[in-house]
């Protein structure tokens, strides 16, 4: 016999056996499921018939397995002998399965055990499918010696296609409570068996008959686990797995590959392509349950980890937001870089103090809630204006507001920024200045050197110190309501021509007399 014909005959035998393997495994699986059910229902008298079905299913699987591995195909046998084996040897256990299953179905119907009856019907449907395969493909065993090479070519194409998919997947890979499970298998009986067993274990099950259908389900719904068959037409399991692991939204879903292939190379390729586990057909119910529960528990831990990380990230953003609300952005950045002690000297900055005139008498007349509400509204307006003029708010002290230009980031126009801020503050108060309870402010401004730094551990405060701060405060207290008073040093630091009105030489304790100006507005 030519070597080519031997290879073709073997390829056909494997191809045919794979077509038979799905329904055969479904029969075995449903037999095990039915055995569990009759035990739970106390119908012990049904066990002998089910055991006969189980024995016939084992014999059937053994025959099909021998075809897959070529043991039943003696190289000297002619194609007609293969056909005889398909028709005789496979039909014998099939007839037993169908006969005993019919008797079990009839009894379940009489007892009104409709769930049991439905599972027997599914098992009978799998047997009928297998029988149809036997009748339909028996004649194909003559293909190597006939003028019909299509089946052989198709088998070779399928093997080559699977190999290419495995290689591609390998390349892509290198660059307690019930779960929601997607079962992907092109054989109806396999999907039905897995669905029934998984639902019995408390899982929600969605089925897909092909790779494209599985991808559609994944795009529309959330799943905790995917059971994915390797051998499928159009898009095989390795290709589907590659798509899953390439998509960011799907790559975290555990995938268990299922197949009748028991080749180590196929298992390794699946794991390398990103599969979490591999289960051979037919399924051992205990092993299936254990691996599914393990994968679901892993998924739950990953989900918890993801939720914790999201919570931590949200808390970090909240903490950063709070830090930015009380500290300058540059200081926050330095803290995040690991600096623990922050202190700087600035040779020339401009400091502004604003104080509410007659605040004590206003506070005595207003209810506390009204006073705080109005004070909050005023200082919030000042905060907005400080940000608008690129000036750093330093702090509020009672009814006083302090800001600095050129701190913590030096700026050549620090004095102009502060004067512009002061004018905006006075303009914002004009509509509110009328009446006995209207807020009016005095503003004092001075320019000079300061030391700035961060103090405190539980409540951070960024503050500035030095004579410049003291002079600005005293210029405010010696100022005029609804006006801004600046020092000679601030006048010299201005780059813009502001309209200034000389006032007088003000005597400041510990400093002496300094010349001051009122900014016109």
Coordinates of C-alpha atoms in Angstrom, one line a residue:
X1 CA 0.0 0.0 0.0
X2 CA 1.5 3.4 -0.9
X3 CA 2.7 5.6 2.0
X4 CA 0.4 8.4 0.8
X5 CA -2.6 6.2 1.0
X6 CA -1.7 5.0 4.5
X7 CA -1.4 8.6 5.6
X8 CA -4.7 9.6 4.0
X9 CA -6.5 6.6 5.5
X10 CA -5.2 7.5 9.0
X11 CA -6.2 11.2 8.5
X12 CA -9.7 10.2 7.5
X13 CA -10.0 7.8 10.5
X14 CA -9.0 10.6 12.9
X15 CA -11.3 13.1 11.2
X16 CA -14.3 10.7 11.3
X17 CA -13.5 9.8 14.9
X18 CA -13.5 13.4 15.9
X19 CA -16.9 13.8 14.4
X20 CA -18.1 10.9 16.6
X21 CA -16.3 11.9 19.7
X22 CA -18.6 14.9 20.6
X23 CA -21.9 13.1 20.8
X24 CA -20.2 10.1 22.5
X25 CA -18.9 12.3 25.3
X26 CA -22.2 14.0 25.7
X27 CA -23.9 10.5 26.2
X28 CA -21.3 9.7 28.9
X29 CA -21.7 13.0 30.6
X30 CA -25.5 12.9 30.6
X31 CA -25.4 9.3 31.9
X32 CA -23.3 10.5 34.9
X33 CA -25.7 13.4 35.4
X34 CA -28.7 11.2 35.3
X35 CA -27.1 8.8 37.8
X36 CA -26.7 11.7 40.2
X37 CA -30.3 12.8 39.7
X38 CA -31.9 9.4 40.3
X39 CA -29.8 9.1 43.4
X40 CA -31.0 12.5 44.7
X41 CA -34.6 11.6 43.8
X42 CA -34.5 8.2 45.5
X43 CA -35.1 6.2 42.3
X44 CA -32.6 3.5 43.0
X45 CA -34.5 1.0 40.7
X46 CA -33.4 3.0 37.7
X47 CA -29.7 2.6 38.4
X48 CA -29.2 -0.8 36.7
X49 CA -30.5 0.5 33.3
X50 CA -28.3 3.6 33.7
X51 CA -25.3 1.5 34.5
X52 CA -25.9 -0.5 31.3
X53 CA -26.1 2.8 29.4
X54 CA -22.8 3.8 31.1
X55 CA -21.1 0.6 30.1
X56 CA -22.2 0.9 26.5
X57 CA -21.0 4.6 26.5
X58 CA -17.6 3.5 27.8
X59 CA -17.3 0.8 25.0
X60 CA -18.4 3.4 22.4
X61 CA -15.8 5.9 23.6
X62 CA -13.1 3.2 23.7
X63 CA -13.8 2.3 20.0
X64 CA -13.8 6.0 18.9
X65 CA -10.5 6.6 20.9
X66 CA -8.9 3.6 19.1
X67 CA -9.8 5.3 15.8
X68 CA -8.3 8.6 16.9
X69 CA -5.0 6.9 17.8
X70 CA -5.0 4.5 14.9
X71 CA -5.0 1.4 17.0
X72 CA -8.1 -0.1 15.2
X73 CA -6.7 0.7 11.8
X74 CA -4.3 -2.0 10.9
X75 CA -2.2 -0.6 8.1
X76 CA -2.8 -3.8 6.0
X77 CA -6.6 -3.4 6.2
X78 CA -8.6 -2.2 3.3
X79 CA -11.0 0.7 3.5
X80 CA -13.9 -1.7 3.4
X81 CA -12.9 -3.2 6.7
X82 CA -12.9 0.3 8.3
X83 CA -16.4 0.7 7.0
X84 CA -17.5 -2.6 8.5
X85 CA -16.1 -1.5 11.9
X86 CA -17.9 1.7 11.7
X87 CA -21.2 0.0 10.9
X88 CA -20.9 -3.0 13.2
X89 CA -18.7 -2.2 16.2
X90 CA -20.1 1.3 16.7
X91 CA -23.7 0.4 16.2
X92 CA -23.6 -2.4 18.9
X93 CA -23.2 0.0 21.9
X94 CA -25.3 2.6 20.3
X95 CA -28.3 0.2 20.1
X96 CA -27.8 -0.6 23.8
X97 CA -27.7 3.1 24.7
X98 CA -30.8 3.9 22.7
X99 CA -32.8 0.9 24.0
X100 CA -32.1 1.4 27.7
X101 CA -32.5 5.2 27.4
X102 CA -36.0 4.8 25.9
X103 CA -37.0 2.6 28.9
X104 CA -35.7 5.2 31.3
X105 CA -37.5 8.0 29.5
X106 CA -40.8 6.2 29.6
X107 CA -40.5 5.5 33.3
X108 CA -39.5 9.2 34.0
X109 CA -42.6 10.3 32.0
X110 CA -44.8 8.0 34.1
X111 CA -43.4 9.4 37.3
X112 CA -43.8 13.0 36.1
X113 CA -40.0 13.6 36.6
X114 CA -39.9 16.0 33.8
X115 CA -36.3 17.3 34.4
X116 CA -35.1 13.7 34.3
X117 CA -37.1 13.0 31.2
X118 CA -35.7 16.0 29.4
X119 CA -32.1 15.0 30.1
X120 CA -32.8 11.5 28.8
X121 CA -34.2 13.1 25.6
X122 CA -31.0 15.1 25.2
X123 CA -29.0 11.9 25.6
X124 CA -31.2 10.1 23.0
X125 CA -30.7 13.1 20.7
X126 CA -26.9 12.7 21.0
X127 CA -27.2 9.0 20.3
X128 CA -29.3 9.8 17.2
X129 CA -26.7 12.3 16.0
X130 CA -23.9 9.8 16.5
X131 CA -25.9 7.2 14.6
X132 CA -26.5 9.6 11.7
X133 CA -22.7 10.3 11.6
X134 CA -22.0 6.6 11.4
X135 CA -24.4 6.2 8.5
X136 CA -23.3 9.3 6.7
X137 CA -19.5 8.9 6.9
X138 CA -19.0 5.2 6.7
X139 CA -18.6 5.3 2.9
X140 CA -15.9 7.9 3.2
X141 CA -13.4 5.3 4.3
X142 CA -12.9 4.4 0.7
X143 CA -11.8 7.9 -0.2
X144 CA -8.0 7.2 -0.4
X145 CA -8.6 4.5 -3.1
X146 CA -11.4 6.4 -4.9
X147 CA -11.6 9.5 -7.0
X148 CA -12.9 11.5 -4.1
X149 CA -9.8 13.1 -2.4
X150 CA -11.9 16.0 -0.9
X151 CA -12.2 14.5 2.6
X152 CA -8.5 13.8 2.8
X153 CA -7.6 17.3 1.6
X154 CA -10.1 18.8 4.0
X155 CA -8.5 16.8 6.9
X156 CA -5.1 18.0 5.9
X157 CA -6.3 21.6 5.6
X158 CA -7.9 21.4 9.0
X159 CA -4.7 20.1 10.6
X160 CA -2.6 22.7 8.9
X161 CA -5.0 25.5 9.8
X162 CA -5.0 24.4 13.4
X163 CA -1.2 24.3 13.4
X164 CA -1.0 27.8 11.9
X165 CA -3.5 29.1 14.5
X166 CA -1.4 27.5 17.3
X167 CA 1.8 29.2 16.0
X168 CA 0.0 32.5 15.7
X169 CA -1.4 32.3 19.2
X170 CA 2.1 31.5 20.5
X171 CA 3.5 34.5 18.7
X172 CA 0.7 36.8 20.0
X173 CA 1.2 35.5 23.5
X174 CA 4.9 36.4 23.4
X175 CA 4.4 40.1 22.2
X176 CA -17.7 29.1 46.1
X177 CA -20.4 31.3 44.5
X178 CA -21.9 30.6 41.1
X179 CA -20.4 32.5 38.2
X180 CA -21.6 33.7 34.8
X181 CA -20.0 31.2 32.4
X182 CA -19.8 31.3 28.6
X183 CA -19.6 27.8 27.0
X184 CA -18.2 27.8 23.4
X185 CA -18.5 24.6 21.5
X186 CA -19.7 23.8 18.0
X187 CA -21.3 20.5 19.0
X188 CA -24.9 21.0 20.3
X189 CA -24.8 18.0 22.7
X190 CA -21.5 19.1 24.2
X191 CA -23.0 22.6 24.9
X192 CA -26.1 21.0 26.4
X193 CA -24.2 18.7 28.7
X194 CA -21.9 21.4 30.0
X195 CA -24.8 23.8 30.5
X196 CA -26.9 21.3 32.5
X197 CA -23.9 20.3 34.7
X198 CA -22.9 23.9 35.3
X199 CA -26.4 25.0 36.0
X200 CA -26.7 22.1 38.5
X201 CA -23.7 23.5 40.3
X202 CA -25.4 26.9 40.6
X203 CA -23.8 28.8 37.7
X204 CA -25.5 31.0 35.1
X205 CA -24.6 29.7 31.6
X206 CA -24.7 31.3 28.1
X207 CA -23.7 29.1 25.1
X208 CA -22.1 30.0 21.8
X209 CA -21.8 27.6 18.8
X210 CA -18.8 29.3 17.2
X211 CA -15.9 31.7 17.8
X212 CA -17.6 34.8 16.2
X213 CA -20.8 34.1 18.2
X214 CA -18.7 33.9 21.4
X215 CA -17.0 37.3 20.6
X216 CA -20.5 38.8 20.1
X217 CA -21.7 37.5 23.5
X218 CA -18.5 38.9 25.1
X219 CA -19.1 42.3 23.6
X220 CA -22.7 42.5 24.9
X221 CA -22.4 40.8 28.4
X222 CA -20.0 40.4 31.3
X223 CA -18.7 36.9 32.1
X224 CA -16.6 35.4 34.9
X225 CA -15.3 32.4 32.9
X226 CA -15.1 31.1 29.4
X227 CA -15.0 27.4 28.6
X228 CA -13.6 27.3 25.0
X229 CA -13.4 24.3 22.7
X230 CA -10.2 24.0 20.7
X231 CA -11.5 22.3 17.5
X232 CA -14.2 24.5 15.8
X233 CA -14.9 25.4 12.2
X234 CA -14.3 28.9 10.8
X235 CA -12.5 30.2 13.9
X236 CA -10.9 27.6 16.2
X237 CA -10.4 28.0 19.9
X238 CA -6.8 29.1 19.7
X239 CA -7.8 32.0 17.5
X240 CA -10.6 33.0 19.8
X241 CA -8.3 32.8 22.8
X242 CA -5.8 35.1 21.0
X243 CA -8.6 37.6 20.4
X244 CA -9.6 37.5 24.0
X245 CA -6.1 38.1 25.3
X246 CA -5.5 40.9 22.8
X247 CA -8.5 42.9 24.0
X248 CA -7.9 44.9 27.2
X249 CA -11.6 44.5 28.3
X250 CA -11.5 40.7 28.0
X251 CA -7.9 39.7 28.9
X252 CA -8.7 39.4 32.6
X253 CA -11.5 36.8 32.0
X254 CA -10.2 33.3 32.9
X255 CA -10.3 30.8 30.0
X256 CA -10.3 27.0 30.3
X257 CA -9.7 25.3 27.0
X258 CA -11.6 22.0 26.4
X259 CA -10.8 19.5 23.7
X260 CA -10.5 15.8 22.8
X261 CA -6.9 16.5 21.8
X262 CA -4.6 14.9 24.4
X263 CA -1.3 16.0 22.7
X264 CA 1.0 17.7 25.2
X265 CA 2.1 20.2 22.5
X266 CA -1.5 21.4 22.1
X267 CA -1.9 21.9 25.9
X268 CA 1.4 23.8 26.1
X269 CA 0.4 26.1 23.2
X270 CA -3.0 26.9 24.8
X271 CA -1.3 27.8 28.1
X272 CA 1.3 29.9 26.4
X273 CA -1.4 31.7 24.5
X274 CA -3.0 32.8 27.8
X275 CA -5.4 30.0 28.8
X276 CA -5.7 29.5 32.5
X277 CA -6.3 25.8 32.4
X278 CA -7.0 22.8 30.0
X279 CA -9.6 20.1 30.3
X280 CA -9.7 17.0 28.2
X281 CA -12.9 15.4 27.0
X282 CA -14.7 13.4 28.3
X283 CA -14.9 15.4 31.5
X284 CA -14.4 14.0 34.9
X285 CA -17.2 15.8 36.8
X286 CA -15.1 16.2 40.0
X287 CA -12.2 17.6 38.1
X288 CA -14.4 19.9 36.1
X289 CA -16.1 21.3 39.2
X290 CA -12.8 21.8 41.0
X291 CA -11.1 23.6 38.1
X292 CA -14.1 25.8 37.4
X293 CA -14.4 26.7 41.1
X294 CA -10.7 27.4 41.2
X295 CA -10.8 29.7 38.1
X296 CA -13.9 31.5 39.5
X297 CA -12.2 32.1 42.8
X298 CA -9.1 33.4 41.0
X299 CA -11.4 35.8 39.0
X300 CA -13.1 36.9 42.2
X301 CA -9.8 37.7 43.8
X302 CA -8.7 39.6 40.7
X303 CA -11.9 41.6 40.8
X304 CA -11.4 42.4 44.4
X305 CA -7.9 43.5 43.7
X306 CA -9.1 45.7 40.9
X307 CA -11.7 47.2 43.1
X308 CA -9.2 47.9 45.9
X309 CA -6.8 49.5 43.4
X310 CA -9.6 51.7 42.1
X311 CA -10.5 52.6 45.6
X312 CA -6.9 53.4 46.5
X313 CA -6.6 55.5 43.3
X314 CA -9.8 57.4 44.1
X315 CA -8.5 58.0 47.7
X316 CA -5.2 59.2 46.3
X317 CA -6.9 61.6 43.9
X318 CA -9.0 62.9 46.8
X319 CA -5.9 63.3 49.0
X320 CA -4.1 65.1 46.1
X321 CA -7.1 67.3 45.6
X322 CA -7.2 68.2 49.3
X323 CA -3.4 68.9 49.3
X324 CA -3.8 71.2 46.2
X325 CA -6.7 73.0 48.0
X326 CA -4.4 73.9 51.0
X327 CA -0.9 74.0 49.5
X328 CA 0.6 75.5 46.3
X329 CA 1.0 73.1 43.4
X330 CA 4.8 73.3 43.4
X331 CA 4.9 72.4 47.1
X332 CA 2.6 69.4 46.6
X333 CA 4.9 68.2 43.7
X334 CA 7.9 68.5 46.0
X335 CA 6.2 66.5 48.8
X336 CA 5.2 63.8 46.3
X337 CA 8.9 63.6 45.2
X338 CA 9.8 62.8 48.7
X339 CA 11.0 66.1 50.2
X340 CA 10.2 66.2 53.9
X341 CA 11.6 69.6 54.9
X342 CA 10.7 72.5 52.6
X343 CA 12.1 76.0 53.3
X344 CA 13.2 78.7 50.8
X345 CA 14.4 82.2 50.8
X346 CA 13.0 84.7 48.3
X347 CA 14.9 88.0 47.8
X348 CA 11.9 89.9 46.5
X349 CA 8.2 89.2 46.7
X350 CA 5.1 91.3 47.3
X351 CA 2.8 90.6 50.2
X352 CA -0.9 91.7 50.5
X353 CA -3.0 92.0 53.6
X354 CA -6.8 92.7 53.4
X355 CA -8.9 93.2 56.5
X356 CA -12.6 93.8 57.0
X357 CA -13.4 97.2 58.5
X358 CA -15.5 97.1 61.7
X359 CA -15.9 93.3 61.5
X360 CA -16.4 92.9 65.3
X361 CA -19.5 95.1 65.4
X362 CA -20.9 93.3 62.3
X363 CA -20.3 89.9 63.8
X364 CA -22.1 91.0 67.0
X365 CA -25.2 91.9 65.0
X366 CA -25.5 88.9 62.6
X367 CA -26.5 85.3 63.4
X368 CA -23.5 83.0 63.3
X369 CA -24.8 81.1 60.2
X370 CA -25.3 84.3 58.3
X371 CA -21.9 85.7 59.3
X372 CA -20.0 82.5 58.2
X373 CA -22.0 82.3 55.0
X374 CA -21.1 85.9 54.1
X375 CA -17.5 85.5 55.1
X376 CA -17.2 82.3 53.1
X377 CA -18.7 84.0 50.1
X378 CA -16.3 86.9 50.4
X379 CA -13.1 84.8 50.8
X380 CA -14.2 82.4 48.1
X381 CA -14.5 85.4 45.7
X382 CA -10.9 86.5 46.7
X383 CA -9.7 82.9 46.1
X384 CA -11.0 83.1 42.5
X385 CA -9.4 86.5 41.9
X386 CA -6.1 85.3 43.3
X387 CA -6.1 82.4 40.9
X388 CA -7.1 84.7 38.1
X389 CA -4.1 87.0 38.7
X390 CA -1.6 84.1 39.3
X391 CA -1.1 85.1 42.9
X392 CA -0.7 82.6 45.8
X393 CA -3.2 82.7 48.6
X394 CA -1.3 82.2 51.8
X395 CA -4.0 82.0 54.5
X396 CA -6.9 83.7 56.2
X397 CA -6.5 85.0 59.8
X398 CA -9.8 85.6 61.3
X399 CA -11.3 88.3 59.1
X400 CA -8.0 89.1 57.3
X401 CA -6.8 87.7 54.0
X402 CA -3.2 87.3 53.0
X403 CA -1.7 86.7 49.6
X404 CA 1.8 86.8 48.0
X405 CA 3.2 87.4 44.5
X406 CA 6.4 85.6 43.5
X407 CA 6.0 82.8 46.0
X408 CA 6.6 79.8 45.8
X409 CA 7.4 80.3 42.1
X410 CA 9.5 83.5 41.4
X411 CA 7.9 86.0 39.0
X412 CA 9.3 89.3 37.7
X413 CA 5.9 91.0 37.8
X414 CA 5.0 90.0 41.3
X415 CA 4.2 93.6 42.4
X416 CA 1.9 94.2 39.4
X417 CA 0.0 91.0 40.1
X418 CA -0.6 91.9 43.7
X419 CA -1.8 95.4 42.9
X420 CA -4.1 94.1 40.2
X421 CA -5.5 91.6 42.7
X422 CA -6.1 94.4 45.3
X423 CA -8.0 96.5 42.7
X424 CA -10.2 93.4 41.8
X425 CA -10.9 92.8 45.4
X426 CA -12.1 96.3 46.0
X427 CA -14.2 96.3 42.8
X428 CA -15.8 93.0 43.9
X429 CA -16.9 94.6 47.2
X430 CA -18.5 97.8 45.7
X431 CA -22.0 96.3 45.3
X432 CA -21.8 95.0 48.9
X433 CA -20.5 98.1 50.6
X434 CA -23.8 99.8 51.4
X435 CA -25.7 99.5 54.7
X436 CA -24.5 99.0 58.3
X437 CA -23.7 95.3 57.7
X438 CA -21.9 95.7 54.4
X439 CA -18.3 94.5 54.2
X440 CA -15.6 97.1 53.5
X441 CA -11.9 96.4 53.5
X442 CA -8.5 98.0 53.9
X443 CA -5.5 96.7 51.9
X444 CA -1.8 97.0 52.7
X445 CA 1.0 96.0 50.3
X446 CA 4.7 95.8 50.7
X447 CA 7.7 94.3 48.8
X448 CA 10.8 92.8 50.1
X449 CA 12.6 89.5 51.1
X450 CA 10.8 86.7 52.9
X451 CA 11.4 83.1 54.1
X452 CA 8.7 80.6 53.0
X453 CA 8.3 77.0 54.1
X454 CA 6.0 74.2 55.1
X455 CA 5.3 73.6 58.8
X456 CA 3.2 71.0 60.6
X457 CA 2.7 67.3 60.0
X458 CA -1.0 66.6 60.7
X459 CA -2.2 69.9 59.3
X460 CA 0.2 71.3 56.7
X461 CA 0.5 75.0 56.5
X462 CA 2.6 76.9 53.8
X463 CA 3.5 80.2 55.3
X464 CA 5.9 83.2 54.9
X465 CA 7.9 85.1 57.5
X466 CA 10.0 88.2 57.7
X467 CA 9.9 91.9 58.1
X468 CA 8.2 92.3 54.7
X469 CA 5.1 90.4 56.1
X470 CA 5.0 92.6 59.2
X471 CA 5.2 95.9 57.2
X472 CA 2.4 94.8 54.8
X473 CA 0.2 94.0 57.8
X474 CA 0.9 97.4 59.4
X475 CA 0.3 99.2 56.2
X476 CA -3.1 97.6 56.1
X477 CA -3.9 98.5 59.7
X478 CA -2.8 102.1 59.0
X479 CA -4.7 102.3 55.8
X480 CA -8.0 103.8 54.6
X481 CA -11.3 101.9 54.1
X482 CA -12.0 100.9 50.5
X483 CA -8.5 101.8 49.5
X484 CA -5.2 100.0 48.8
X485 CA -2.0 101.4 50.5
X486 CA 1.4 100.4 49.1
X487 CA 4.9 101.1 50.2
X488 CA 7.7 102.9 48.3
X489 CA 9.4 99.5 47.8
X490 CA 6.3 98.2 46.0
X491 CA 6.1 101.3 43.9
X492 CA 9.7 100.8 42.7
X493 CA 9.0 97.1 41.9
X494 CA 6.0 97.9 39.6
X495 CA 6.5 97.5 35.9
X496 CA 3.1 98.9 34.9
X497 CA 2.1 102.6 35.2
X498 CA -0.4 102.6 38.0
X499 CA -2.1 105.8 39.1
X500 CA -0.7 106.4 42.6
X501 CA -1.7 109.1 45.1
X502 CA 1.1 110.0 47.6
X503 CA -0.3 109.8 51.1
X504 CA 2.3 110.5 53.8
X505 CA 5.2 109.1 55.7
X506 CA 3.7 106.5 58.0
X507 CA 5.4 105.8 61.3
X508 CA 5.7 102.0 61.8
X509 CA 6.8 100.6 65.2
X510 CA 10.2 98.9 64.9
X511 CA 10.6 100.1 61.3
X512 CA 10.4 103.9 61.4
X513 CA 8.8 106.2 58.9
X514 CA 8.2 104.9 55.3
X515 CA 6.6 106.7 52.4
X516 CA 3.3 105.3 51.2
X517 CA 0.9 105.7 48.3
X518 CA -2.8 105.0 47.7
X519 CA -3.6 103.3 44.4
X520 CA -6.3 105.2 42.5
X521 CA -9.3 103.3 41.1

